[in-house]
Amino acid sequence: GENVEQHPSTLSVQEGDSAVIKCTYSDSASNYFPWYKQELGKGPQLIIDIRSNVGEKKDQRIAVTLNKTAKHFSLHITETQPEDSAVYFCAASRRSGGSYIPTFGRGTSLIVHP
Amino acid sequence: KAGVTQTPRYLIKTRGQQVTLSCSPISGHRSVSWYQQTPGQGLQFLFEYFSETQRNKGNFPGRFSGRQFSNSRSEMNVSTLELGDSALYLCASSLLGGRESTDTQYFGPGTRLTVL
């Protein structure tokens, strides 16, 4: 089955710096790649996603890049703020039965110091 | 618009018991998925329901089951609880299960299950 590796497991940055989280996947059938932010005591929240026919997508301070050949995708957060502190999960999803089945990375704990 | 709600938020059970968790999706959403989150295994897909039918199932034993009602509300059941079933169980809903590029999946806050 699909295997998703996520690095780093912990990332500590100063406010205003950029943060990059990287994921690799193994199943070439995966074609949908969402990123989630999970704050303490809450469920994951989708922050950005990318589909396999696109190489890059941006939404304000957040961007995601996808390299299908190398099977890796990355999350970029610019001008980090303390409220960006949370655990971030990547996922690689494949179509099955009309929906997407995700395999998640183990998560990255991002700490933004004021 | 109300978000995904899950009840109860916290639950304590003992080994061998069974448990039922409930999820109410966002109004109009027909797809409901369940996930298990543990420190050891991370976030894992359990199953997905759409219009009362199970469309997909993750790699979990038959002790884990679910169903969806005509109003899209869903329940999951775990029978013969084991210590390793202690986890945060998350429910997520979407309109169609992610088929369209704008079909976002929204998670509930989860039910924290502790098995003693």
PDB file of C-alpha atoms in Angstrom, chain A:
ATOM      1  CA  GLY A   1       0.000   0.000   0.000  1.00  0.00           C
ATOM      2  CA  GLU A   2       0.852   3.667   0.058  1.00  0.00           C
ATOM      3  CA  ASN A   3       3.613   4.920   2.341  1.00  0.00           C
ATOM      4  CA  VAL A   4       4.047   8.614   3.155  1.00  0.00           C
ATOM      5  CA  GLU A   5       7.198   9.950   4.806  1.00  0.00           C
ATOM      6  CA  GLN A   6       7.068  13.448   6.335  1.00  0.00           C
ATOM      7  CA  HIS A   7      10.027  15.555   7.498  1.00  0.00           C
ATOM      8  CA  PRO A   8      10.925  17.137   9.786  1.00  0.00           C
ATOM      9  CA  SER A   9       8.958  15.871  12.767  1.00  0.00           C
ATOM     10  CA  THR A  10       9.597  19.142  14.616  1.00  0.00           C
ATOM     11  CA  LEU A  11      10.345  22.566  13.176  1.00  0.00           C
ATOM     12  CA  SER A  12      11.145  25.612  15.259  1.00  0.00           C
ATOM     13  CA  VAL A  13      11.342  29.046  13.578  1.00  0.00           C
ATOM     14  CA  GLN A  14      11.346  32.706  14.514  1.00  0.00           C
ATOM     15  CA  GLU A  15       8.328  34.837  13.664  1.00  0.00           C
ATOM     16  CA  GLY A  16       8.696  36.158  10.141  1.00  0.00           C
ATOM     17  CA  ASP A  17      10.878  33.284   8.933  1.00  0.00           C
ATOM     18  CA  SER A  18       9.770  30.768   6.338  1.00  0.00           C
ATOM     19  CA  ALA A  19       8.935  27.137   7.118  1.00  0.00           C
ATOM     20  CA  VAL A  20       9.168  24.189   4.750  1.00  0.00           C
ATOM     21  CA  ILE A  21       7.755  20.714   5.347  1.00  0.00           C
ATOM     22  CA  LYS A  22       8.472  17.884   2.922  1.00  0.00           C
ATOM     23  CA  CYS A  23       6.646  14.645   2.136  1.00  0.00           C
ATOM     24  CA  THR A  24       7.409  11.721  -0.132  1.00  0.00           C
ATOM     25  CA  TYR A  25       4.969   9.049  -1.264  1.00  0.00           C
ATOM     26  CA  SER A  26       5.350   5.646  -2.871  1.00  0.00           C
ATOM     27  CA  ASP A  27       2.141   4.896  -4.819  1.00  0.00           C
ATOM     28  CA  SER A  28       2.095   6.429  -8.296  1.00  0.00           C
ATOM     29  CA  ALA A  29      -1.720   6.046  -8.271  1.00  0.00           C
ATOM     30  CA  SER A  30      -1.975   8.821  -5.664  1.00  0.00           C
ATOM     31  CA  ASN A  31      -3.194  11.965  -7.359  1.00  0.00           C
ATOM     32  CA  TYR A  32      -4.573  14.246  -4.655  1.00  0.00           C
ATOM     33  CA  PHE A  33      -2.369  15.800  -1.962  1.00  0.00           C
ATOM     34  CA  PRO A  34      -4.010  17.773   0.869  1.00  0.00           C
ATOM     35  CA  TRP A  35      -2.266  19.455   3.787  1.00  0.00           C
ATOM     36  CA  TYR A  36      -3.925  19.774   7.182  1.00  0.00           C
ATOM     37  CA  LYS A  37      -3.277  21.908  10.248  1.00  0.00           C
ATOM     38  CA  GLN A  38      -4.264  20.486  13.623  1.00  0.00           C
ATOM     39  CA  GLU A  39      -4.382  22.646  16.717  1.00  0.00           C
ATOM     40  CA  LEU A  40      -4.551  21.231  20.213  1.00  0.00           C
ATOM     41  CA  GLY A  41      -7.957  19.743  21.011  1.00  0.00           C
ATOM     42  CA  LYS A  42      -9.269  20.184  17.483  1.00  0.00           C
ATOM     43  CA  GLY A  43      -9.678  18.099  14.377  1.00  0.00           C
ATOM     44  CA  PRO A  44      -7.425  18.639  11.337  1.00  0.00           C
ATOM     45  CA  GLN A  45      -8.319  21.556   9.095  1.00  0.00           C
ATOM     46  CA  LEU A  46      -7.545  21.580   5.378  1.00  0.00           C
ATOM     47  CA  ILE A  47      -5.234  24.495   4.586  1.00  0.00           C
ATOM     48  CA  ILE A  48      -4.279  23.810   0.985  1.00  0.00           C
ATOM     49  CA  ASP A  49      -4.371  20.957  -1.493  1.00  0.00           C
ATOM     50  CA  ILE A  50      -2.961  20.117  -4.901  1.00  0.00           C
ATOM     51  CA  ARG A  51      -3.978  17.666  -7.586  1.00  0.00           C
ATOM     52  CA  SER A  52      -1.555  15.738  -9.750  1.00  0.00           C
ATOM     53  CA  ASN A  53      -2.131  17.816 -12.874  1.00  0.00           C
ATOM     54  CA  VAL A  54      -0.713  20.913 -11.142  1.00  0.00           C
ATOM     55  CA  GLY A  55       2.884  21.598 -10.103  1.00  0.00           C
ATOM     56  CA  GLU A  56       2.349  24.475  -7.682  1.00  0.00           C
ATOM     57  CA  LYS A  57      -0.484  26.200  -5.867  1.00  0.00           C
ATOM     58  CA  LYS A  58      -0.447  29.307  -3.718  1.00  0.00           C
ATOM     59  CA  ASP A  59      -2.862  30.808  -1.210  1.00  0.00           C
ATOM     60  CA  GLN A  60      -1.574  33.984   0.460  1.00  0.00           C
ATOM     61  CA  ARG A  61       1.331  32.939   2.723  1.00  0.00           C
ATOM     62  CA  ILE A  62       0.968  29.230   1.983  1.00  0.00           C
ATOM     63  CA  ALA A  63       2.163  27.351  -1.084  1.00  0.00           C
ATOM     64  CA  VAL A  64       2.443  23.718  -2.058  1.00  0.00           C
ATOM     65  CA  THR A  65       4.672  22.217  -4.739  1.00  0.00           C
ATOM     66  CA  LEU A  66       4.404  18.762  -6.292  1.00  0.00           C
ATOM     67  CA  ASN A  67       7.013  16.755  -8.172  1.00  0.00           C
ATOM     68  CA  LYS A  68       5.228  13.690  -9.551  1.00  0.00           C
ATOM     69  CA  THR A  69       8.343  12.193 -11.091  1.00  0.00           C
ATOM     70  CA  ALA A  70      10.216  12.230  -7.806  1.00  0.00           C
ATOM     71  CA  LYS A  71       7.023  11.523  -5.817  1.00  0.00           C
ATOM     72  CA  HIS A  72       7.457  14.344  -3.377  1.00  0.00           C
ATOM     73  CA  PHE A  73       5.497  17.409  -2.364  1.00  0.00           C
ATOM     74  CA  SER A  74       6.217  20.269  -0.009  1.00  0.00           C
ATOM     75  CA  LEU A  75       4.416  22.869   2.075  1.00  0.00           C
ATOM     76  CA  HIS A  76       5.884  26.367   2.238  1.00  0.00           C
ATOM     77  CA  ILE A  77       4.738  28.931   4.789  1.00  0.00           C
ATOM     78  CA  THR A  78       6.195  32.427   4.471  1.00  0.00           C
ATOM     79  CA  GLU A  79       6.213  35.222   7.059  1.00  0.00           C
ATOM     80  CA  THR A  80       5.310  32.812   9.837  1.00  0.00           C
ATOM     81  CA  GLN A  81       3.246  34.052  12.767  1.00  0.00           C
ATOM     82  CA  PRO A  82       2.778  32.593  16.279  1.00  0.00           C
ATOM     83  CA  GLU A  83      -0.742  31.479  15.317  1.00  0.00           C
ATOM     84  CA  ASP A  84       0.815  29.204  12.676  1.00  0.00           C
ATOM     85  CA  SER A  85       2.086  27.032  15.551  1.00  0.00           C
ATOM     86  CA  ALA A  86       0.350  23.646  15.217  1.00  0.00           C
ATOM     87  CA  VAL A  87       0.877  20.121  13.899  1.00  0.00           C
ATOM     88  CA  TYR A  88       0.810  19.868  10.104  1.00  0.00           C
ATOM     89  CA  PHE A  89      -0.049  16.678   8.236  1.00  0.00           C
ATOM     90  CA  CYS A  90       0.444  15.852   4.604  1.00  0.00           C
ATOM     91  CA  ALA A  91      -1.561  13.153   2.845  1.00  0.00           C
ATOM     92  CA  ALA A  92      -1.344  11.288  -0.441  1.00  0.00           C
ATOM     93  CA  SER A  93      -4.744  10.183  -1.719  1.00  0.00           C
ATOM     94  CA  ARG A  94      -5.886   7.866  -4.473  1.00  0.00           C
ATOM     95  CA  ARG A  95      -9.287   7.481  -6.061  1.00  0.00           C
ATOM     96  CA  SER A  96     -11.343   4.511  -4.967  1.00  0.00           C
ATOM     97  CA  GLY A  97     -15.058   3.886  -5.288  1.00  0.00           C
ATOM     98  CA  GLY A  98     -15.784   7.499  -6.190  1.00  0.00           C
ATOM     99  CA  SER A  99     -13.892   9.124  -3.358  1.00  0.00           C
ATOM    100  CA  TYR A 100     -10.332   9.710  -2.191  1.00  0.00           C
ATOM    101  CA  ILE A 101      -8.578   7.427   0.284  1.00  0.00           C
ATOM    102  CA  PRO A 102      -5.792   9.259   2.126  1.00  0.00           C
ATOM    103  CA  THR A 103      -2.561   7.978   3.624  1.00  0.00           C
ATOM    104  CA  PHE A 104      -1.156  10.508   6.085  1.00  0.00           C
ATOM    105  CA  GLY A 105       2.348  11.475   7.050  1.00  0.00           C
ATOM    106  CA  ARG A 106       3.274  11.304  10.738  1.00  0.00           C
ATOM    107  CA  GLY A 107       2.999  15.050  11.212  1.00  0.00           C
ATOM    108  CA  THR A 108       5.287  18.030  11.786  1.00  0.00           C
ATOM    109  CA  SER A 109       5.039  20.074  14.953  1.00  0.00           C
ATOM    110  CA  LEU A 110       5.690  23.679  13.908  1.00  0.00           C
ATOM    111  CA  ILE A 111       6.645  26.113  16.652  1.00  0.00           C
ATOM    112  CA  VAL A 112       6.825  29.807  15.777  1.00  0.00           C
ATOM    113  CA  HIS A 113       8.613  31.883  18.391  1.00  0.00           C
ATOM    114  CA  PRO A 114       7.502  35.521  18.775  1.00  0.00           C
TER     115      PRO A 114
END
